Each structure stands twice: as C-alpha cells, then as structure tokens.
GROMACS .gro file of C-alpha atoms in nm:
model
  354
    1MET     CA    1  11.533   9.481   7.569
    2LYS     CA    2  11.878   9.353   7.490
    3LEU     CA    3  12.016   9.554   7.202
    4PRO     CA    4  12.372   9.570   7.066
    5GLU     CA    5  12.548   9.901   7.039
    6HIS     CA    6  12.473  10.094   6.722
    7GLU     CA    7  12.723  10.039   6.446
    8PRO     CA    8  12.772  10.318   6.193
    9GLN     CA    9  12.668  10.217   5.844
   10ASP     CA   10  12.861  10.276   5.531
   11GLU     CA   11  12.768  10.621   5.398
   12ARG     CA   12  12.728  10.471   5.053
   13HIS     CA   13  12.458  10.240   5.187
   14THR     CA   14  12.260  10.509   5.372
   15THR     CA   15  12.253  10.764   5.092
   16ASP     CA   16  12.184  10.530   4.801
   17SER     CA   17  11.817  10.426   4.786
   18ARG     CA   18  11.769  10.360   4.419
   19VAL     CA   19  11.522  10.111   4.285
   20ARG     CA   20  11.669   9.825   4.083
   21LEU     CA   21  11.449   9.623   3.848
   22PRO     CA   22  11.546   9.285   3.699
   23ARG     CA   23  11.739   9.320   3.374
   24TYR     CA   24  11.753   9.094   3.074
   25THR     CA   25  12.049   9.209   2.868
   26ILE     CA   26  12.240   9.088   2.565
   27ALA     CA   27  12.605   8.999   2.612
   28PRO     CA   28  12.837   9.296   2.536
   29ILE     CA   29  13.036   9.096   2.279
   30ARG     CA   30  12.717   9.022   2.086
   31GLN     CA   31  12.616   9.390   2.097
   32VAL     CA   32  12.955   9.501   1.962
   33GLY     CA   33  12.945   9.228   1.698
   34ARG     CA   34  12.601   9.338   1.578
   35ARG     CA   35  12.707   9.701   1.546
   36LEU     CA   36  13.027   9.614   1.362
   37LEU     CA   37  12.829   9.397   1.123
   38LEU     CA   38  12.579   9.675   1.056
   39ALA     CA   39  12.860   9.926   0.999
   40LEU     CA   40  13.028   9.684   0.757
   41LEU     CA   41  12.702   9.636   0.564
   42VAL     CA   42  12.661  10.012   0.533
   43MET     CA   43  13.020  10.039   0.408
   44VAL     CA   44  12.966   9.764   0.150
   45ALA     CA   45  12.645   9.926   0.027
   46THR     CA   46  12.818  10.263  -0.012
   47VAL     CA   47  13.111  10.110  -0.202
   48ALA     CA   48  12.868   9.931  -0.434
   49ILE     CA   49  12.680  10.254  -0.507
   50VAL     CA   50  12.997  10.452  -0.580
   51TYR     CA   51  13.158  10.178  -0.787
   52GLY     CA   52  12.839  10.121  -0.984
   53ASP     CA   53  12.834  10.488  -1.085
   54ARG     CA   54  13.213  10.532  -1.102
   55GLY     CA   55  13.187  10.703  -1.442
   56GLY     CA   56  13.024  11.003  -1.274
   57TYR     CA   57  13.315  11.062  -1.034
   58HIS     CA   58  13.638  11.253  -1.098
   59ASP     CA   59  13.969  11.172  -0.935
   60ASN     CA   60  14.216  11.463  -0.920
   61ALA     CA   61  14.509  11.218  -0.918
   62ASP     CA   62  14.410  11.038  -1.241
   63ASP     CA   63  14.121  11.015  -1.480
   64GLY     CA   64  13.960  10.684  -1.374
   65VAL     CA   65  13.791  10.571  -1.052
   66GLY     CA   66  13.856  10.205  -0.974
   67PHE     CA   67  13.734   9.974  -0.698
   68LEU     CA   68  14.002  10.087  -0.454
   69ASP     CA   69  13.905  10.448  -0.523
   70ALA     CA   70  13.541  10.360  -0.453
   71VAL     CA   71  13.637  10.204  -0.118
   72TYR     CA   72  13.851  10.506  -0.037
   73TYR     CA   73  13.573  10.751  -0.126
   74ALA     CA   74  13.316  10.553   0.078
   75THR     CA   75  13.547  10.550   0.380
   76VAL     CA   76  13.624  10.922   0.386
   77THR     CA   77  13.262  11.010   0.307
   78LEU     CA   78  13.102  10.795   0.578
   79SER     CA   79  13.349  10.922   0.835
   80THR     CA   80  13.269  11.283   0.720
   81THR     CA   81  13.642  11.345   0.650
   82GLY     CA   82  13.597  11.437   0.284
   83TYR     CA   83  13.940  11.531   0.140
   84GLY     CA   84  13.787  11.644  -0.189
   85ASP     CA   85  14.031  11.455  -0.415
   86ILE     CA   86  13.747  11.237  -0.551
   87VAL     CA   87  13.423  11.423  -0.623
   88PRO     CA   88  13.096  11.342  -0.804
   89TYR     CA   89  13.052  11.562  -1.110
   90SER     CA   90  12.775  11.394  -1.315
   91ASP     CA   91  12.408  11.444  -1.232
   92SER     CA   92  12.355  11.074  -1.157
   93ALA     CA   93  12.654  11.062  -0.921
   94ARG     CA   94  12.537  11.372  -0.734
   95LEU     CA   95  12.182  11.239  -0.718
   96SER     CA   96  12.300  10.907  -0.573
   97ASN     CA   97  12.503  11.099  -0.315
   98ILE     CA   98  12.195  11.295  -0.213
   99LEU     CA   99  11.949  11.008  -0.203
  100LEU     CA  100  12.171  10.714  -0.101
  101VAL     CA  101  12.518  10.802   0.023
  102THR     CA  102  12.406  11.078   0.259
  103PRO     CA  103  12.144  10.859   0.437
  104LEU     CA  104  12.404  10.583   0.461
  105ARG     CA  105  12.649  10.832   0.614
  106VAL     CA  106  12.391  10.926   0.878
  107LEU     CA  107  12.317  10.559   0.948
  108PHE     CA  108  12.689  10.486   0.979
  109LEU     CA  109  12.733  10.764   1.234
  110ILE     CA  110  12.433  10.643   1.433
  111ILE     CA  111  12.581  10.295   1.450
  112LEU     CA  112  12.919  10.428   1.561
  113VAL     CA  113  12.775  10.648   1.835
  114GLY     CA  114  12.510  10.393   1.932
  115THR     CA  115  12.673  10.331   2.267
  116THR     CA  116  12.676  10.703   2.346
  117LEU     CA  117  12.313  10.740   2.244
  118GLU     CA  118  12.222  10.442   2.458
  119VAL     CA  119  12.387  10.598   2.762
  120LEU     CA  120  12.211  10.931   2.700
  121THR     CA  121  11.870  10.767   2.677
  122GLU     CA  122  11.926  10.516   2.959
  123ARG     CA  123  11.796  10.750   3.231
  124THR     CA  124  11.478  10.836   3.041
  125ARG     CA  125  11.410  10.472   2.958
  126GLU     CA  126  11.475  10.365   3.317
  127GLN     CA  127  11.245  10.636   3.454
  128TRP     CA  128  10.968  10.526   3.218
  129ARG     CA  129  11.018  10.161   3.316
  130LEU     CA  130  11.017  10.253   3.685
  131ALA     CA  131  10.698  10.458   3.651
  132ARG     CA  132  10.524  10.168   3.476
  133TRP     CA  133  10.645   9.929   3.747
  134ARG     CA  134  10.514  10.154   4.024
  135SER     CA  135  10.171  10.194   3.863
  136ALA     CA  136  10.132   9.817   3.816
  137LEU     CA  137  10.259   9.713   4.160
  138ARG     CA  138   9.975   9.608   4.392
  139GLU     CA  139   9.932   9.362   4.681
  140HIS     CA  140  10.302   9.276   4.677
  141THR     CA  141  10.546   9.155   4.940
  142VAL     CA  142  10.826   9.372   5.076
  143VAL     CA  143  11.123   9.175   5.209
  144VAL     CA  144  11.358   9.377   5.428
  145GLY     CA  145  11.695   9.206   5.437
  146PHE     CA  146  11.811   8.951   5.182
  147GLY     CA  147  12.044   8.742   5.390
  148THR     CA  148  11.992   8.376   5.477
  149LYS     CA  149  11.655   8.440   5.645
  150GLY     CA  150  11.526   8.670   5.373
  151ARG     CA  151  11.632   8.438   5.091
  152SER     CA  152  11.469   8.140   5.260
  153ALA     CA  153  11.147   8.335   5.312
  154VAL     CA  154  11.137   8.437   4.945
  155GLN     CA  155  11.209   8.081   4.830
  156THR     CA  156  10.916   7.960   5.039
  157LEU     CA  157  10.686   8.223   4.890
  158CYS     CA  158  10.785   8.122   4.539
  159ALA     CA  159  10.775   7.746   4.606
  160GLY     CA  160  10.552   7.537   4.385
  161GLY     CA  161  10.639   7.711   4.059
  162GLN     CA  162  10.441   8.027   4.129
  163ALA     CA  163  10.611   8.236   3.862
  164ARG     CA  164  10.394   8.546   3.912
  165GLU     CA  165  10.481   8.559   4.284
  166LYS     CA  166  10.835   8.658   4.186
  167GLU     CA  167  10.699   8.970   4.016
  168ARG     CA  168  10.527   9.076   4.341
  169ILE     CA  169  10.838   9.067   4.562
  170VAL     CA  170  11.046   9.377   4.639
  171VAL     CA  171  11.372   9.334   4.829
  172VAL     CA  172  11.508   9.618   5.045
  173ASP     CA  173  11.868   9.602   5.162
  174PRO     CA  174  12.140   9.863   5.233
  175ASN     CA  175  12.407   9.664   5.048
  176PRO     CA  176  12.412   9.726   4.669
  177LYS     CA  177  12.575   9.388   4.601
  178VAL     CA  178  12.295   9.209   4.787
  179VAL     CA  179  12.032   9.395   4.587
  180GLU     CA  180  12.216   9.311   4.264
  181SER     CA  181  12.203   8.943   4.357
  182ALA     CA  182  11.828   8.978   4.420
  183THR     CA  183  11.765   9.144   4.084
  184ALA     CA  184  11.974   8.876   3.915
  185LEU     CA  185  11.723   8.624   4.052
  186GLY     CA  186  11.433   8.823   3.905
  187TYR     CA  187  11.321   9.030   4.205
  188ALA     CA  188  11.289   9.407   4.217
  189GLY     CA  189  11.521   9.570   4.469
  190VAL     CA  190  11.563   9.896   4.660
  191ILE     CA  191  11.901  10.000   4.796
  192GLY     CA  192  11.877  10.184   5.125
  193ASP     CA  193  11.821  10.180   5.500
  194ALA     CA  194  11.472  10.037   5.560
  195THR     CA  195  11.439  10.227   5.889
  196ARG     CA  196  11.385  10.540   5.676
  197SER     CA  197  11.033  10.597   5.549
  198ASP     CA  198  11.149  10.735   5.211
  199VAL     CA  199  11.328  10.407   5.136
  200LEU     CA  200  11.021  10.199   5.219
  201LEU     CA  201  10.806  10.433   5.010
  202ARG     CA  202  11.033  10.358   4.714
  203ALA     CA  203  10.933   9.995   4.765
  204GLU     CA  204  10.566  10.106   4.748
  205ILE     CA  205  10.508   9.972   5.098
  206GLN     CA  206  10.185  10.170   5.126
  207LYS     CA  207  10.035   9.934   4.866
  208ALA     CA  208  10.196   9.614   4.999
  209ARG     CA  209   9.994   9.316   5.122
  210GLN     CA  210  10.263   9.182   5.354
  211VAL     CA  211  10.605   9.275   5.490
  212ILE     CA  212  10.881   9.035   5.593
  213VAL     CA  213  11.142   9.183   5.827
  214ALA     CA  214  11.457   8.967   5.814
  215THR     CA  215  11.729   9.205   5.932
  216GLN     CA  216  12.050   9.097   6.103
  217ARG     CA  217  11.993   9.306   6.418
  218ASP     CA  218  11.697   9.313   6.656
  219ASP     CA  219  11.703   9.691   6.707
  220THR     CA  220  11.690   9.739   6.330
  221ALA     CA  221  11.396   9.500   6.308
  222VAL     CA  222  11.205   9.703   6.568
  223LEU     CA  223  11.264  10.033   6.386
  224VAL     CA  224  11.172   9.881   6.049
  225THR     CA  225  10.852   9.734   6.193
  226LEU     CA  226  10.753  10.067   6.350
  227THR     CA  227  10.814  10.254   6.024
  228ALA     CA  228  10.637   9.993   5.812
  229ARG     CA  229  10.331   9.988   6.039
  230GLN     CA  230  10.312  10.367   6.030
  231LEU     CA  231  10.315  10.367   5.649
  232ASN     CA  232  10.075  10.075   5.604
  233ARG     CA  233   9.818  10.002   5.875
  234GLY     CA  234   9.664   9.705   5.697
  235ALA     CA  235   9.967   9.505   5.584
  236LYS     CA  236  10.059   9.179   5.752
  237ILE     CA  237  10.403   9.217   5.908
  238VAL     CA  238  10.613   8.913   5.997
  239ALA     CA  239  10.945   8.977   6.167
  240ALA     CA  240  11.241   8.768   6.281
  241VAL     CA  241  11.448   8.836   6.594
  242ARG     CA  242  11.758   8.672   6.728
  243GLU     CA  243  11.680   8.710   7.102
  244GLU     CA  244  11.348   8.579   7.237
  245GLU     CA  245  11.325   8.857   7.494
  246ASN     CA  246  11.290   9.112   7.211
  247ALA     CA  247  10.984   8.942   7.060
  248PRO     CA  248  10.726   9.126   7.278
  249LEU     CA  249  10.871   9.462   7.177
  250LEU     CA  250  10.836   9.369   6.811
  251ARG     CA  251  10.472   9.276   6.864
  252GLN     CA  252  10.414   9.610   7.037
  253SER     CA  253  10.580   9.779   6.738
  254GLY     CA  254  10.313   9.636   6.506
  255ALA     CA  255  10.435   9.292   6.398
  256ASP     CA  256  10.155   9.039   6.346
  257ALA     CA  257  10.390   8.744   6.390
  258VAL     CA  258  10.740   8.719   6.537
  259ILE     CA  259  10.978   8.431   6.473
  260THR     CA  260  11.270   8.384   6.711
  261SER     CA  261  11.537   8.246   6.481
  262ALA     CA  262  11.791   8.145   6.745
  263SER     CA  263  11.550   7.961   6.977
  264ALA     CA  264  11.365   7.799   6.683
  265ALA     CA  265  11.691   7.658   6.552
  266GLY     CA  266  11.785   7.547   6.903
  267ARG     CA  267  11.455   7.363   6.951
  268LEU     CA  268  11.499   7.188   6.618
  269LEU     CA  269  11.849   7.084   6.720
  270GLY     CA  270  11.725   6.950   7.052
  271MET     CA  271  11.440   6.761   6.886
  272SER     CA  272  11.684   6.610   6.637
  273VAL     CA  273  11.896   6.483   6.927
  274ILE     CA  274  11.601   6.333   7.116
  275SER     CA  275  11.427   6.199   6.805
  276PRO     CA  276  11.621   6.231   6.479
  277ASN     CA  277  11.321   6.118   6.274
  278ALA     CA  278  11.093   6.377   6.432
  279GLY     CA  279  11.352   6.644   6.356
  280THR     CA  280  11.363   6.529   5.995
  281VAL     CA  281  10.984   6.552   5.970
  282MET     CA  282  10.982   6.902   6.120
  283GLU     CA  283  11.251   7.016   5.876
  284ASP     CA  284  11.047   6.869   5.591
  285LEU     CA  285  10.736   7.057   5.706
  286ILE     CA  286  10.909   7.395   5.706
  287GLN     CA  287  11.060   7.338   5.361
  288GLN     CA  288  10.774   7.440   5.135
  289GLY     CA  289  10.734   7.250   4.811
  290SER     CA  290  10.905   6.922   4.910
  291GLY     CA  291  10.771   6.620   5.093
  292LEU     CA  292  10.502   6.733   5.338
  293ASP     CA  293  10.375   7.091   5.361
  294LEU     CA  294  10.186   7.286   5.625
  295VAL     CA  295   9.899   7.461   5.446
  296GLU     CA  296   9.632   7.699   5.572
  297ARG     CA  297   9.305   7.678   5.380
  298PRO     CA  298   8.936   7.765   5.428
  299VAL     CA  299   8.673   7.508   5.520
  300VAL     CA  300   8.497   7.379   5.208
  301LYS     CA  301   8.120   7.350   5.193
  302ALA     CA  302   8.122   6.970   5.225
  303GLU     CA  303   8.320   6.993   5.553
  304VAL     CA  304   8.083   7.231   5.734
  305GLY     CA  305   7.929   7.057   6.037
  306ARG     CA  306   8.183   6.774   6.033
  307SER     CA  307   8.465   6.708   6.276
  308ALA     CA  308   8.823   6.817   6.202
  309ARG     CA  309   8.922   6.450   6.206
  310ASP     CA  310   8.669   6.366   5.934
  311THR     CA  311   8.827   6.583   5.664
  312ASP     CA  312   9.032   6.442   5.379
  313ASP     CA  313   9.345   6.626   5.496
  314LEU     CA  314   9.534   6.582   5.821
  315VAL     CA  315   9.415   6.878   6.031
  316VAL     CA  316   9.643   6.993   6.313
  317SER     CA  317   9.468   7.318   6.412
  318VAL     CA  318   9.148   7.512   6.346
  319LEU     CA  319   9.154   7.892   6.322
  320ARG     CA  320   8.823   8.035   6.442
  321GLY     CA  321   8.823   8.411   6.441
  322HIS     CA  322   9.142   8.506   6.627
  323ARG     CA  323   9.157   8.181   6.825
  324LEU     CA  324   9.372   7.884   6.728
  325LEU     CA  325   9.214   7.557   6.837
  326GLY     CA  326   9.385   7.219   6.844
  327TYR     CA  327   9.243   6.938   6.636
  328ASP     CA  328   9.132   6.759   6.956
  329ASP     CA  329   8.971   7.068   7.112
  330PRO     CA  330   8.601   7.002   7.185
  331GLU     CA  331   8.513   7.336   7.023
  332ALA     CA  332   8.670   7.216   6.697
  333GLY     CA  333   8.441   6.914   6.691
  334THR     CA  334   8.203   7.090   6.452
  335LEU     CA  335   8.357   7.294   6.170
  336LYS     CA  336   8.202   7.624   6.066
  337ALA     CA  337   8.202   7.787   5.723
  338THR     CA  338   8.411   8.077   5.855
  339ASP     CA  339   8.683   7.852   6.000
  340ARG     CA  340   9.026   7.803   5.849
  341LEU     CA  341   9.221   7.480   5.876
  342ILE     CA  342   9.593   7.425   5.930
  343THR     CA  343   9.660   7.098   5.751
  344ILE     CA  344   9.948   6.871   5.655
  345VAL     CA  345   9.936   6.776   5.289
  346ARG     CA  346  10.164   6.611   5.037
  347ALA     CA  347  10.361   6.875   4.849
  348ARG     CA  348  10.247   6.921   4.492
  349PRO     CA  349  10.508   6.904   4.215
  350ALA     CA  350  10.620   7.245   4.091
  351ALA     CA  351  10.430   7.365   3.786
  352PRO     CA  352  10.652   7.463   3.490
  353GLU     CA  353  10.696   7.837   3.444
  354GLU     CA  354  10.553   7.983   3.128
   0.00000   0.00000   0.00000
C-alpha cells in the first residue's frame, strides 16, 4: 500500500470534537434594536406613571415635581441609583411604586442584562437541543470530510429537492471552519478526527444507515473505514481513494464500495478526448438531478417475467442477489420479482421545499 508520511494535525483540530447544529439567528443589530426599543418603552411608561401622580411626590429642591423631574426620577429609579432627592410621600404614589414602578424596574434590568442572561443559558439550551437531536436521529448519513468530494456527494444525496434528506446528514471534519460552512448550509456537523471512535459516536454512527468516507488521504480513509465498520456492522460504507492500488485494502477494511477518484477522473478525461460527446453524456449521468440520471429501482409487478429490454426505462444492468448482470446477459432475459434494475431515466425537476 502506498501511503504518504503521517503529517501532524493541528492540536486544536484533534481535541475539539463538538457537535454543531444548524443555526437560524436574528441579525445582531436587530437584536440590539429590539432591546433598546423595549427599554425605551419601559422608560416612557415609568415617566407617565410618575408624572400622572406627580402630586404625591416631594422634591427636596423645590415644592413641585414637573415633567423633567418625572424623567429624572424614572431614570434614577430604573437604574437602581436612587439619590433620594425626589421621594413618593402620598399613599397613591407609594402604591404605584409598589405595583407599577418596581415591576418596571425589574423588567428594565432584565432587558439591560439580556445579553448576559442569554450567554448564561446558552449552554443549557444547546445541551437540550443536542439531546433532542440525538434522540430523533435515525437512519442518517455520516459524511467524513467536507472537501470537494464530500460536498459533491452531499449535493447528489440532496438532489431533486429532497428537503428532509438534509436533516439526515451529519458532516465530520477536523477543521472548524469547514464544519461551520456545512452548518451554514443546513447540515449538522461534528468537529474532530474521524479516525477516533469517540468522534464518530458523536455523529451517532451506530445508528447511521450509510457512511461516506471522502478524506484527503488514503491512510486516513482506511483508518476511518476500519473504525466505522467496528462501530456499525450493518451500515453501507462508501469510500474514496486517490491511488487505485489502495482500493483492495479499503475493501478489506469494510468498505462496501470504493471509488478511485484519480483514475475515474483520468478515464473521463480520456473519454472526452476520444469522444467529447460521450464524455459529456457520462458527466451528465453522474450529475444527479440534471439531464439524465442513473437510478437503481426494484422490478415492478408488471415487469416480472419480461425481458430487461421490454421495460419502459432504459435498463443497463440487472442486480440479482449479489451479482450484477448486463442488460444483454442471457440470465437477465427474464426478470424476477427480487431483481433490481439500474436504469437511465430523465431527471425529474426539483420539487419546491416546504
């Protein structure tokens, strides 16, 4: 096996394995504006209460309490400064302070320290959200590596407007910025080294339906595949390697399918040189959701007993058990109910997300 020398990872990447969920936040300017508006409304209400009952207040500087005095009293009262130069002395003024001004003072303080309270409760709220996410996550897809290969794989999974598929994808990558870009697109993310079992367990890999290994290095792909197969015996694991000679080792490690990215791209380049139109068709087939699509589907009842060439779709292969038969194979001349067909169909337009 041809493996590059091990490169030390950034310590920040190997020690940080937090789960990041997609966030839908309000712009900070709007948040600040809302709080300032609420604080101003509380201030106006307090001034109105004091000024309306100004006859029940006594000002040590002079006998009367005017509008400016009411604003001054509301300001020092809400901020809990309280110089004592203006005080309520009538029963109605004291009663309004108890029933109205004091609750407004508390509300004013809550608005002012809202940011602090939000920070203090952020961890509890995030833990509750994470626990709910873990309990609801089932039959999902874990994507290890969110580079060019990982992004393309995710885009193919979500092609056709399958909005709910996005909720069942968990991205694992050691780079926090990469995970942030994934969560910005609506995917859940885990920061950490996927060769470690505790990182994959944070992605709930034991409950995953399929795993896509799209790392940058072949040795990392082998270790990730070994760890993933150990944690989930039943998941379908698809891995990508750069060197074709490493593909057998990945299969031995537990991968159900191995894609050699370098040789596949090279074959497509060669085909495009020999026959540019054939290369264009092949590129169209591997781009899910546009033009022509390769689709695997079961044999319908009306097709049982018929030939693969007699179906409505263009059949290129027949999957019978663990054997893949060509459309012109004599054994594929009669379709069985348990067969699956690999067909070429016209891509359906994406359904609008709800």
